[in-house]
Coordinates of C-alpha atoms and ligand atoms in Angstrom, one line a residue:
M1 CA 93.3 45.3 -30.2
N2 CA 96.7 45.1 -27.8
S3 CA 97.4 48.0 -27.8
S4 CA 100.8 46.7 -25.3
F5 CA 102.9 48.0 -27.6
R6 CA 102.5 51.7 -27.0
K7 CA 104.1 51.2 -23.8
Y8 CA 107.5 51.7 -25.9
L9 CA 109.4 55.2 -27.2
P10 CA 111.2 55.0 -30.1
F11 CA 114.6 55.3 -29.4
K12 CA 115.4 58.8 -30.4
Q13 CA 117.5 60.3 -33.7
I14 CA 120.8 62.2 -33.8
D15 CA 120.8 65.1 -35.1
L16 CA 123.8 64.7 -37.8
P17 CA 122.9 65.4 -41.4
D18 CA 125.6 65.8 -42.9
R19 CA 126.5 62.1 -41.7
Q20 CA 129.5 61.1 -43.8
W21 CA 130.0 57.0 -42.7
C22 CA 127.1 55.9 -45.9
N23 CA 129.8 57.3 -48.6
N24 CA 132.7 55.0 -46.5
V25 CA 134.0 51.9 -47.0
I26 CA 135.5 49.2 -44.9
D27 CA 139.2 48.7 -46.1
K28 CA 141.4 47.6 -43.3
A29 CA 140.9 45.2 -40.2
P30 CA 140.1 47.1 -37.2
I31 CA 142.0 46.2 -33.2
W32 CA 140.4 43.0 -32.7
C33 CA 139.5 42.5 -28.3
S34 CA 138.7 39.4 -27.3
V35 CA 135.9 39.4 -24.6
D36 CA 135.1 35.6 -24.8
L37 CA 136.7 35.2 -21.3
R38 CA 134.6 38.0 -19.8
D39 CA 131.5 39.0 -21.2
G40 CA 131.1 35.6 -23.1
N41 CA 131.9 33.8 -19.9
Q42 CA 129.6 36.3 -17.7
A43 CA 127.1 35.0 -19.7
L44 CA 127.0 31.2 -19.6
V45 CA 125.0 29.1 -16.9
D46 CA 127.9 27.3 -16.3
P47 CA 131.3 29.5 -16.5
M48 CA 134.6 28.1 -17.7
N49 CA 136.7 26.3 -14.8
L50 CA 139.8 27.1 -15.2
Q51 CA 141.1 24.7 -17.2
E52 CA 138.5 25.6 -19.8
K53 CA 139.3 29.6 -19.5
L54 CA 143.0 28.2 -20.8
E55 CA 142.3 26.5 -23.5
F56 CA 140.2 28.9 -25.1
F57 CA 142.8 31.7 -24.7
R58 CA 146.0 29.8 -26.2
L59 CA 143.5 29.0 -29.0
L60 CA 142.7 32.9 -29.1
C61 CA 145.7 33.5 -29.4
D62 CA 146.3 31.0 -32.3
M63 CA 143.5 32.7 -34.4
G64 CA 145.4 36.4 -33.5
F65 CA 143.7 38.1 -31.0
K66 CA 146.3 41.2 -29.5
E67 CA 143.7 42.2 -27.1
I68 CA 142.1 39.9 -24.7
E69 CA 139.3 40.5 -22.1
I70 CA 140.9 37.5 -19.4
G71 CA 138.0 39.0 -16.6
F72 CA 137.1 40.6 -14.2
P73 CA 140.2 39.8 -11.6
S74 CA 138.6 41.7 -8.8
A75 CA 134.5 40.6 -9.7
S76 CA 135.4 36.5 -7.2
E77 CA 138.4 35.0 -5.2
T78 CA 137.8 33.2 -9.2
E79 CA 138.2 35.0 -11.4
Y80 CA 141.6 36.0 -9.7
E81 CA 143.1 33.0 -9.6
I82 CA 142.4 32.8 -13.0
C83 CA 144.4 35.9 -14.1
R84 CA 147.3 35.3 -11.5
T85 CA 147.9 31.6 -13.1
L86 CA 147.5 33.3 -17.2
I87 CA 150.7 35.3 -15.4
E88 CA 152.3 33.1 -13.4
G89 CA 151.3 30.2 -15.8
N90 CA 153.3 32.0 -18.3
Y91 CA 150.9 31.5 -20.5
I92 CA 150.5 35.7 -22.4
P93 CA 152.6 35.8 -25.6
D94 CA 155.2 38.2 -25.3
D95 CA 152.2 39.9 -28.6
V96 CA 149.3 39.4 -26.6
T97 CA 148.5 42.4 -24.5
I98 CA 145.2 40.6 -21.3
Q99 CA 142.9 43.4 -20.4
V100 CA 141.3 43.1 -17.2
L101 CA 137.8 44.8 -16.3
V102 CA 136.9 46.6 -13.5
Q103 CA 134.4 49.0 -12.2
A104 CA 135.4 52.6 -11.2
R105 CA 135.1 51.9 -8.1
E106 CA 138.1 52.6 -5.6
H107 CA 138.8 48.8 -3.9
L108 CA 138.2 46.8 -6.7
I109 CA 140.6 49.4 -8.6
R110 CA 143.3 48.5 -6.3
K111 CA 142.6 44.4 -6.0
T112 CA 142.6 44.8 -9.8
F113 CA 146.4 46.6 -9.8
E114 CA 147.5 43.3 -7.3
A115 CA 146.1 40.9 -10.1
I116 CA 147.6 42.0 -12.8
E117 CA 151.2 42.6 -11.4
G118 CA 153.8 40.7 -13.5
A119 CA 151.9 40.9 -16.4
K120 CA 154.3 42.6 -19.6
N121 CA 151.3 44.0 -21.3
V122 CA 148.0 44.9 -19.6
I123 CA 145.0 47.1 -20.2
V124 CA 143.0 48.1 -17.5
H125 CA 139.3 48.6 -18.4
F126 CA 137.3 50.1 -15.9
Y127 CA 133.9 52.2 -16.8
N128 CA 131.1 53.2 -15.2
S129 CA 126.8 53.5 -16.5
T130 CA 125.6 57.0 -18.1
S131 CA 122.6 56.2 -19.7
T132 CA 119.7 58.7 -18.8
L133 CA 117.5 55.2 -18.2
Q134 CA 120.0 53.8 -15.7
R135 CA 121.1 57.5 -13.7
K136 CA 117.4 57.9 -13.2
V137 CA 115.9 54.4 -12.5
V138 CA 119.9 52.8 -10.7
F139 CA 122.1 55.3 -9.4
K140 CA 119.6 58.4 -8.9
K141 CA 122.7 60.5 -9.8
D142 CA 122.7 63.8 -12.4
K143 CA 124.9 63.9 -14.5
A144 CA 128.0 65.7 -12.6
G145 CA 127.6 63.1 -10.1
I146 CA 128.3 60.0 -13.1
I147 CA 131.2 62.3 -14.5
D148 CA 132.4 62.0 -10.9
I149 CA 132.2 58.5 -10.3
A150 CA 134.2 58.4 -13.9
V151 CA 136.8 60.7 -13.2
N152 CA 137.5 59.3 -9.2
G153 CA 138.1 56.2 -11.0
A154 CA 140.7 57.8 -13.7
K155 CA 142.7 59.4 -11.6
L156 CA 142.9 56.5 -8.6
I157 CA 144.1 54.6 -12.2
R158 CA 146.3 56.6 -13.1
E159 CA 147.8 57.2 -9.7
L160 CA 148.2 53.4 -9.1
T161 CA 150.0 53.1 -12.7
E162 CA 152.4 56.0 -11.6
S163 CA 153.7 54.6 -8.9
Y164 CA 153.7 50.9 -9.7
E165 CA 157.0 49.1 -9.9
G166 CA 156.9 46.8 -11.8
D167 CA 158.0 46.8 -15.7
T168 CA 154.4 46.0 -16.4
N169 CA 153.2 48.5 -20.0
I170 CA 149.8 49.4 -18.4
R171 CA 147.3 50.9 -20.4
F172 CA 143.7 52.7 -19.7
E173 CA 140.9 51.9 -21.2
Y174 CA 137.6 53.8 -20.2
S175 CA 133.8 52.6 -21.3
P176 CA 130.9 54.9 -21.1
E177 CA 128.6 51.8 -20.2
S178 CA 125.2 52.0 -21.5
F179 CA 126.6 54.3 -24.2
S180 CA 124.0 54.1 -26.8
G181 CA 121.3 54.5 -24.3
T182 CA 123.5 58.1 -23.5
E183 CA 122.9 61.9 -24.6
V184 CA 125.5 61.7 -27.3
D185 CA 127.1 65.1 -25.5
F186 CA 126.8 63.9 -22.3
S187 CA 129.3 61.0 -23.7
V188 CA 131.6 63.4 -24.8
E189 CA 131.6 64.8 -21.7
I190 CA 132.2 62.5 -19.8
C191 CA 135.0 60.9 -21.7
H192 CA 136.4 64.0 -22.4
A193 CA 136.5 64.2 -18.7
V194 CA 138.2 60.7 -18.1
M195 CA 140.8 61.9 -20.9
E196 CA 142.0 64.6 -18.9
A197 CA 142.3 62.5 -15.5
L198 CA 144.3 60.3 -17.1
G199 CA 146.3 63.2 -18.9
S200 CA 146.0 61.1 -23.1
T201 CA 148.1 61.7 -25.4
K202 CA 148.8 61.5 -29.1
E203 CA 151.2 59.0 -27.9
N204 CA 150.1 57.5 -24.8
P205 CA 146.2 57.4 -25.7
V206 CA 143.2 56.2 -24.3
I207 CA 140.9 53.1 -25.1
L208 CA 137.4 55.1 -25.6
N209 CA 135.2 51.5 -26.0
L210 CA 131.7 53.2 -26.5
P211 CA 129.5 49.9 -26.2
N212 CA 126.0 49.1 -28.2
T213 CA 125.8 47.6 -23.9
V214 CA 121.7 47.5 -25.2
E215 CA 121.0 47.0 -28.9
L216 CA 118.1 49.8 -28.7
C217 CA 117.7 51.5 -32.2
T218 CA 119.1 50.6 -36.2
P219 CA 122.5 49.9 -36.9
N220 CA 122.6 53.7 -39.0
T221 CA 121.5 55.5 -35.3
Y222 CA 124.8 53.5 -33.7
A223 CA 126.4 54.7 -36.5
D224 CA 125.2 58.4 -36.4
Q225 CA 126.3 58.0 -32.2
I226 CA 130.0 57.5 -33.6
E227 CA 130.2 59.8 -36.0
Y228 CA 129.0 62.3 -33.9
F229 CA 131.0 61.7 -31.3
I230 CA 134.3 61.6 -33.2
R231 CA 133.6 64.6 -34.4
H232 CA 132.7 66.3 -31.5
L233 CA 135.2 65.1 -28.9
P234 CA 138.4 67.3 -28.3
D235 CA 141.7 65.7 -28.4
R236 CA 140.3 63.3 -30.4
E237 CA 144.0 61.5 -31.5
A238 CA 144.2 61.5 -28.3
A239 CA 141.9 58.4 -27.8
I240 CA 141.0 55.0 -29.8
I241 CA 137.6 55.1 -30.8
S242 CA 136.4 51.0 -29.8
I243 CA 132.9 49.5 -30.2
H244 CA 131.3 46.9 -28.1
P245 CA 127.8 45.8 -30.2
H246 CA 125.6 43.5 -28.1
N247 CA 122.6 41.8 -30.5
D248 CA 119.5 42.7 -28.7
R249 CA 117.9 43.6 -32.0
G250 CA 120.1 40.6 -34.0
T251 CA 121.7 43.3 -35.8
G252 CA 124.8 43.6 -34.0
V253 CA 127.1 42.3 -36.5
A254 CA 125.3 45.3 -38.8
S255 CA 125.7 47.7 -36.2
A256 CA 129.0 46.9 -35.9
E257 CA 130.3 47.2 -39.6
L258 CA 128.2 50.2 -39.6
A259 CA 129.8 51.7 -36.6
L260 CA 133.7 50.9 -38.2
L261 CA 132.5 53.1 -41.7
A262 CA 131.2 55.4 -39.1
G263 CA 135.3 55.9 -37.3
A264 CA 135.0 53.1 -35.5
E265 CA 138.8 51.5 -34.7
R266 CA 138.8 48.5 -32.3
V267 CA 136.0 46.1 -32.1
E268 CA 135.2 44.2 -29.4
G269 CA 133.2 41.1 -29.6
T270 CA 133.2 37.5 -28.9
L271 CA 133.5 34.6 -31.2
F272 CA 130.8 33.1 -32.5
G273 CA 128.2 35.8 -30.4
N274 CA 128.3 34.7 -27.1
G275 CA 127.4 37.1 -24.6
E276 CA 125.2 38.5 -22.4
R277 CA 121.5 38.0 -23.5
T278 CA 121.0 37.6 -27.1
G279 CA 125.3 37.7 -27.2
N280 CA 128.3 40.3 -28.1
L281 CA 128.8 41.2 -31.8
D282 CA 130.3 37.8 -33.6
I283 CA 133.4 38.6 -34.4
V284 CA 133.7 35.4 -37.0
T285 CA 130.8 36.7 -39.3
V286 CA 132.3 40.6 -39.2
G287 CA 135.8 39.4 -39.6
L288 CA 135.2 36.5 -43.0
N289 CA 132.4 39.7 -44.1
M290 CA 135.4 41.5 -44.6
Y291 CA 137.4 38.5 -46.1
T292 CA 134.3 37.7 -48.8
Q293 CA 135.2 41.6 -49.5
G294 CA 138.9 41.3 -50.4
V295 CA 139.5 42.8 -46.8
D296 CA 142.6 41.3 -44.7
P297 CA 141.1 40.5 -41.6
K298 CA 144.1 39.9 -39.4
L299 CA 142.4 37.2 -37.7
D300 CA 143.4 33.6 -38.7
F301 CA 139.8 32.0 -39.6
S302 CA 141.1 28.7 -41.2
D303 CA 139.9 25.9 -39.3
L304 CA 136.5 26.8 -38.0
P305 CA 135.4 23.8 -36.9
K306 CA 138.0 23.3 -34.6
Y307 CA 137.1 26.5 -33.2
K308 CA 133.8 25.4 -32.9
E309 CA 135.1 22.4 -31.4
V310 CA 136.6 24.3 -28.2
Y311 CA 133.7 27.1 -28.5
E312 CA 131.5 24.5 -27.8
R313 CA 133.4 21.7 -25.7
C314 CA 134.0 24.7 -23.4
T315 CA 131.0 27.2 -22.7
N316 CA 128.6 23.7 -23.7
M317 CA 126.9 26.2 -25.6
K318 CA 125.7 25.2 -29.5
I319 CA 126.1 27.0 -32.7
H320 CA 123.2 26.8 -34.8
E321 CA 122.7 24.8 -38.0
R322 CA 122.0 28.9 -39.7
T323 CA 125.2 30.6 -38.3
P324 CA 127.0 32.5 -41.0
Y325 CA 129.7 30.4 -41.8
I326 CA 129.9 27.4 -39.7
G327 CA 126.2 27.0 -39.4
E328 CA 126.6 23.1 -40.0
L329 CA 123.9 23.3 -43.2
V330 CA 125.6 26.9 -44.2
F331 CA 127.0 25.4 -47.0
T332 CA 124.3 22.7 -48.5
A333 CA 122.2 23.7 -50.7
F334 CA 118.7 21.6 -51.3
S335 CA 116.9 23.4 -54.2
G336 CA 118.0 22.1 -57.4
S337 CA 118.8 25.3 -59.2
H338 CA 120.6 26.2 -56.5
Q339 CA 122.9 22.8 -57.0
D340 CA 123.4 23.7 -60.7
A341 CA 123.8 27.0 -60.5
I342 CA 126.8 25.6 -57.3
N343 CA 127.5 23.0 -59.6
K344 CA 128.4 24.9 -62.5
G345 CA 130.2 27.6 -60.4
M346 CA 133.1 24.7 -59.4
E347 CA 133.0 23.7 -63.3
Y348 CA 133.7 27.2 -64.5
M349 CA 136.8 27.4 -61.9
K350 CA 138.2 24.4 -63.1
E351 CA 138.1 25.4 -66.9
T352 CA 138.5 28.7 -66.2
D353 CA 141.4 29.1 -63.4
S354 CA 140.0 32.4 -61.9
P355 CA 141.9 34.0 -59.3
Y356 CA 138.4 35.1 -57.7
W357 CA 135.9 33.2 -56.4
E358 CA 132.7 32.5 -58.7
V359 CA 130.4 30.2 -57.9
P360 CA 127.0 31.5 -57.1
Y361 CA 124.7 30.7 -54.1
L362 CA 128.2 30.4 -51.8
P363 CA 129.8 33.8 -50.8
I364 CA 132.9 32.3 -49.3
D365 CA 135.0 29.3 -50.9
P366 CA 134.2 26.3 -48.0
A367 CA 138.1 25.4 -48.3
D368 CA 138.8 28.6 -46.6
V369 CA 137.4 28.6 -43.3
G370 CA 138.5 24.5 -43.4
R371 CA 135.3 23.3 -44.2
Q372 CA 134.7 20.7 -47.1
Y373 CA 133.1 20.9 -50.9
E374 CA 131.8 16.8 -50.3
P375 CA 128.6 18.3 -48.1
I376 CA 127.8 21.1 -50.3
I377 CA 124.9 19.3 -51.8
R378 CA 123.0 17.0 -50.0
I379 CA 119.4 15.5 -51.6
N380 CA 116.4 15.4 -51.2
S381 CA 113.1 15.4 -53.3
Q382 CA 113.2 18.9 -53.9
S383 CA 116.7 18.1 -55.8
G384 CA 117.4 19.0 -59.2
K385 CA 118.6 16.9 -61.9
G386 CA 122.5 17.5 -61.9
G387 CA 122.1 17.2 -57.4
A388 CA 122.3 14.1 -57.4
A389 CA 125.5 13.4 -60.2
F390 CA 127.1 16.2 -58.8
V391 CA 127.8 14.3 -55.6
M392 CA 128.4 10.8 -57.4
A393 CA 131.2 12.8 -58.9
H394 CA 132.7 15.3 -56.0
N395 CA 132.4 12.2 -53.8
F396 CA 132.9 9.0 -55.4
G397 CA 134.5 10.2 -58.8
Y398 CA 131.6 8.4 -60.8
K399 CA 131.1 10.7 -63.4
M400 CA 127.7 10.3 -65.1
P401 CA 127.6 11.4 -68.7
K402 CA 124.2 14.3 -68.5
Q403 CA 121.6 11.7 -71.0
M404 CA 122.0 9.5 -67.7
H405 CA 121.5 11.6 -64.6
P406 CA 117.8 11.8 -65.4
E407 CA 117.2 8.5 -64.6
F408 CA 119.5 8.3 -61.6
S409 CA 117.5 11.8 -60.1
A410 CA 114.1 10.0 -60.6
L411 CA 116.2 6.5 -58.5
V412 CA 117.2 8.9 -55.9
Q413 CA 114.1 10.6 -55.5
K414 CA 111.6 7.7 -55.7
K415 CA 113.9 6.7 -51.7
C416 CA 113.6 10.1 -50.7
D417 CA 110.2 10.1 -51.2
E418 CA 109.8 6.1 -49.6
L419 CA 112.0 7.1 -46.3
G420 CA 110.6 10.7 -45.8
R421 CA 114.2 12.1 -45.6
E422 CA 116.9 13.9 -47.7
L423 CA 119.4 11.2 -48.2
I424 CA 123.4 11.0 -47.6
P425 CA 126.3 10.1 -49.8
S426 CA 126.8 7.0 -48.9
E427 CA 123.0 6.0 -49.1
L428 CA 123.9 7.9 -53.6
L429 CA 126.0 5.4 -54.0
A430 CA 124.5 2.4 -53.1
I431 CA 121.1 3.1 -54.8
F432 CA 123.9 3.8 -58.1
E433 CA 125.9 0.9 -57.1
D434 CA 122.8 -0.9 -56.7
A435 CA 120.9 -0.1 -59.3
Y436 CA 123.6 -0.5 -61.5
I437 CA 126.6 -2.5 -61.0
T438 CA 125.3 -4.9 -58.9
T439 CA 122.1 -5.4 -60.3
A440 CA 119.7 -9.0 -60.4
R441 CA 121.0 -10.2 -63.1
K442 CA 118.7 -12.4 -66.4
Y443 CA 122.5 -13.1 -68.0
E444 CA 125.5 -13.1 -66.6
I445 CA 128.9 -14.5 -67.8
V446 CA 130.7 -16.7 -66.3
G447 CA 134.3 -16.5 -64.9
H448 CA 135.3 -13.2 -67.6
P449 CA 135.0 -12.6 -71.2
T450 CA 138.3 -13.1 -73.4
V451 CA 139.2 -9.7 -75.6
S452 CA 141.2 -10.1 -78.2
E453 CA 142.7 -8.5 -81.4
I454 CA 142.1 -10.2 -84.0
G455 CA 142.2 -9.1 -87.8
E456 CA 145.6 -8.2 -90.3
D457 CA 146.4 -4.7 -88.1
G458 CA 144.8 -5.7 -85.4
N459 CA 142.0 -3.0 -85.7
M460 CA 139.0 -5.6 -84.8
V461 CA 138.4 -7.5 -81.6
R462 CA 136.8 -10.6 -80.8
V463 CA 134.6 -11.2 -77.7
T464 CA 133.9 -14.5 -76.5
G465 CA 132.2 -16.1 -72.8
I466 CA 130.7 -18.4 -71.5
L467 CA 126.2 -17.3 -70.9
R468 CA 124.5 -18.3 -68.3
T469 CA 121.1 -17.8 -68.1
D470 CA 118.6 -17.0 -64.6
N471 CA 121.4 -18.1 -63.0
D472 CA 121.0 -22.1 -63.9
P473 CA 124.4 -23.6 -64.5
A474 CA 122.1 -25.6 -66.9
T475 CA 122.2 -23.0 -69.6
D476 CA 125.6 -22.4 -69.8
T477 CA 126.1 -21.3 -73.6
R478 CA 129.6 -20.5 -75.1
I479 CA 128.9 -16.9 -77.1
S480 CA 131.8 -15.2 -79.5
G481 CA 131.0 -12.4 -81.3
D482 CA 133.6 -10.3 -83.9
G483 CA 133.6 -6.5 -84.2
N484 CA 135.2 -3.4 -84.2
G485 CA 135.0 -2.8 -80.8
P486 CA 134.2 -4.9 -77.4
I487 CA 130.6 -2.8 -77.7
D488 CA 130.0 -4.3 -81.2
A489 CA 131.8 -7.7 -81.1
F490 CA 130.1 -8.2 -77.3
F491 CA 126.2 -7.5 -79.3
H492 CA 127.1 -9.9 -82.4
A493 CA 128.2 -12.3 -79.7
L494 CA 124.5 -11.4 -78.3
E495 CA 122.5 -12.3 -81.0
D496 CA 124.1 -15.3 -81.9
V497 CA 121.8 -16.7 -78.9
G498 CA 118.8 -14.2 -79.8
I499 CA 119.4 -11.5 -77.9
S500 CA 119.4 -8.9 -80.5
D501 CA 116.0 -6.5 -79.2
Y502 CA 118.5 -3.8 -77.7
K503 CA 119.9 -1.3 -79.7
F504 CA 123.1 0.7 -79.3
V505 CA 123.0 4.4 -78.5
D506 CA 126.1 5.7 -76.5
Y507 CA 128.8 5.5 -73.8
S508 CA 131.5 7.1 -72.4
Q509 CA 134.1 5.9 -70.3
H510 CA 136.6 7.4 -67.6
A511 CA 139.2 5.5 -64.7
I512 CA 138.4 5.8 -61.8
S513 CA 140.5 5.3 -58.1
T514 CA 139.7 2.0 -56.2
G515 CA 142.7 2.5 -53.1
S516 CA 146.1 2.3 -55.0
D517 CA 144.9 1.1 -58.3
S518 CA 143.0 3.0 -61.2
K519 CA 139.8 0.4 -63.2
A520 CA 138.1 2.0 -66.1
V521 CA 134.2 2.7 -65.5
S522 CA 132.1 2.5 -68.7
Y523 CA 128.5 4.1 -68.6
I524 CA 126.2 2.2 -71.5
H525 CA 123.2 3.6 -73.7
L526 CA 120.7 1.2 -75.1
M527 CA 117.2 1.5 -76.9
T528 CA 115.3 -1.5 -75.2
P529 CA 113.0 -3.0 -77.2
R530 CA 109.6 -0.9 -76.5
G531 CA 111.6 1.9 -77.2
G532 CA 112.7 3.4 -73.6
S533 CA 116.2 4.2 -72.9
I534 CA 118.2 2.3 -70.4
F535 CA 121.5 2.8 -68.5
G536 CA 124.0 0.2 -67.5
V537 CA 127.7 0.6 -65.7
G538 CA 130.6 -1.3 -66.3
I539 CA 133.5 -1.7 -63.9
S540 CA 137.0 -3.3 -64.6
G541 CA 140.6 -3.1 -64.5
N542 CA 140.1 -4.2 -68.0
I543 CA 138.7 -1.2 -70.5
Y544 CA 137.0 -3.6 -72.8
R545 CA 135.5 -6.0 -70.0
S546 CA 134.6 -2.4 -68.5
S547 CA 131.8 -2.0 -71.9
I548 CA 131.0 -5.4 -72.5
F549 CA 129.6 -5.7 -67.7
G550 CA 128.4 -2.0 -69.0
V551 CA 126.1 -3.6 -71.8
L552 CA 125.1 -6.7 -70.0
N553 CA 124.1 -4.7 -66.4
A554 CA 122.3 -2.7 -69.1
I555 CA 120.2 -5.2 -70.6
N556 CA 120.2 -7.4 -67.0
R557 CA 117.6 -4.3 -65.5
A558 CA 115.8 -3.8 -68.5
E559 CA 115.5 -7.6 -69.0
L560 CA 114.0 -7.3 -65.3
S561 CA 112.3 -4.3 -65.5
K562 CA 109.7 -6.0 -67.9
Ligands
KIV601 O1 128.0 45.5 -22.9 C1 128.8 46.2 -22.0 O2 128.6 47.3 -21.8 C2 129.8 46.0 -21.3 C3 130.9 46.9 -20.6 C4 131.6 46.7 -19.2 C5 132.5 47.3 -22.0 O3 130.4 44.9 -21.3
ZN602 ZN1 129.3 43.6 -23.2

């Protein structure tokens, strides 16, 4: 047996027996900070160029982000130039604060202060790594040495801010990088030392960002770390608690949600979860998870397809089909029972005008995120009887009677099996038109049948026309019949020429708009001479003729399948 798993140590739990976070709920949006242009960008095979960063920055502003980490200006000339362009080109709205990341190292901090000159609002975000592992294998320093790095950085930042001549509003953020791998008491100690060095107050609080730099534990343990930190931090009101979850275990969203329950006030993350390794926290998912609980996320998610387009173009990354809310397949139901339930939910919404979203299998109204109802149901050989009919009704306006669903569904399933794949809505329409409307013809009416009202008070109708058989003009026969409606009259006309074996079962009719005008669609249900059931569909600008065509199409289908 492979015993390599033994080389991994289980994550140490936090001693917090009276934890409170599990009793809390998320009832308001946190402060959001997008780190797409820094953490997300540094994880791209080809980092964004200036134009792409500007476009992405605009998108983030449009979505409502008020804090945006734009990069690491001391890290490279390109990063520096991008920061300068944003500032000098007046790209930054007055109510948006740009955030710049810097290691707690003197020359980098000085360069960062040069980079932000002239900006209106800036968060200078400095960090050093504090985890047990990094102290041991990377920095080879003890705790005091690590605190010194942070405090020296903080002192220099304070000094540069106090002597800063411009009228930039500068705030501070400190990250004990790899917080989740750090003894939580040590995180408290170093953060408090930084607060003192910066002179943080309630009026001018520091942002303490507690990153799950590498996600090493279950979300409940991260939540314990956050709650423990908050409860033990002296001068708590002089700090804003921020989180920055990564997604190594695939639970970045859950970690963020539980950390919010634990008291975090601010969330750093990226759109669609781009970022180092398995990515950062996906802000779109966390925000929409709140939205679907009736909490205003304070970000605009109303046009996700547009965000996806910009994101994919600028980052060259692809969003997976199953990504919550935006994946191509997330509003698609393949299973027949799901389709049926969605169908019923949609009907229920219409009938009751419910103010609440109550559609099974769809946790959110696709329209709320700029998606459409049409692709909700795709049709494959697993689809139920209602699925294909639902697509026909929603996409093309054909409201087939319920009794017709099994027959149409069988035609669709046959086609799926033939092609060995799912069908798209236009293929369904082709099957429908082929089978029911332009069906091959044994009988046809040459020209138009005429329908006139007869009888004393016009309560009878007469149908007349020329019936052609097997497409042969030599067979043309004038037919005429009277009845209490067009269907009855047409049946009598057919009986006169010997077509008398079909029995009328039922019909339904509705209007359908075709471009600018409206037509009548008739669904005719007949019983065949052998006792089978068959449907035909007629369409015409004239309501009577649409029934007549429906009867004829049903008979033709039956005759040709003999
Ligand atoms: O993941 C991380 O720890 C970071 C810090 C620099 C905040 O990105
Ligand atoms: Zn990060």
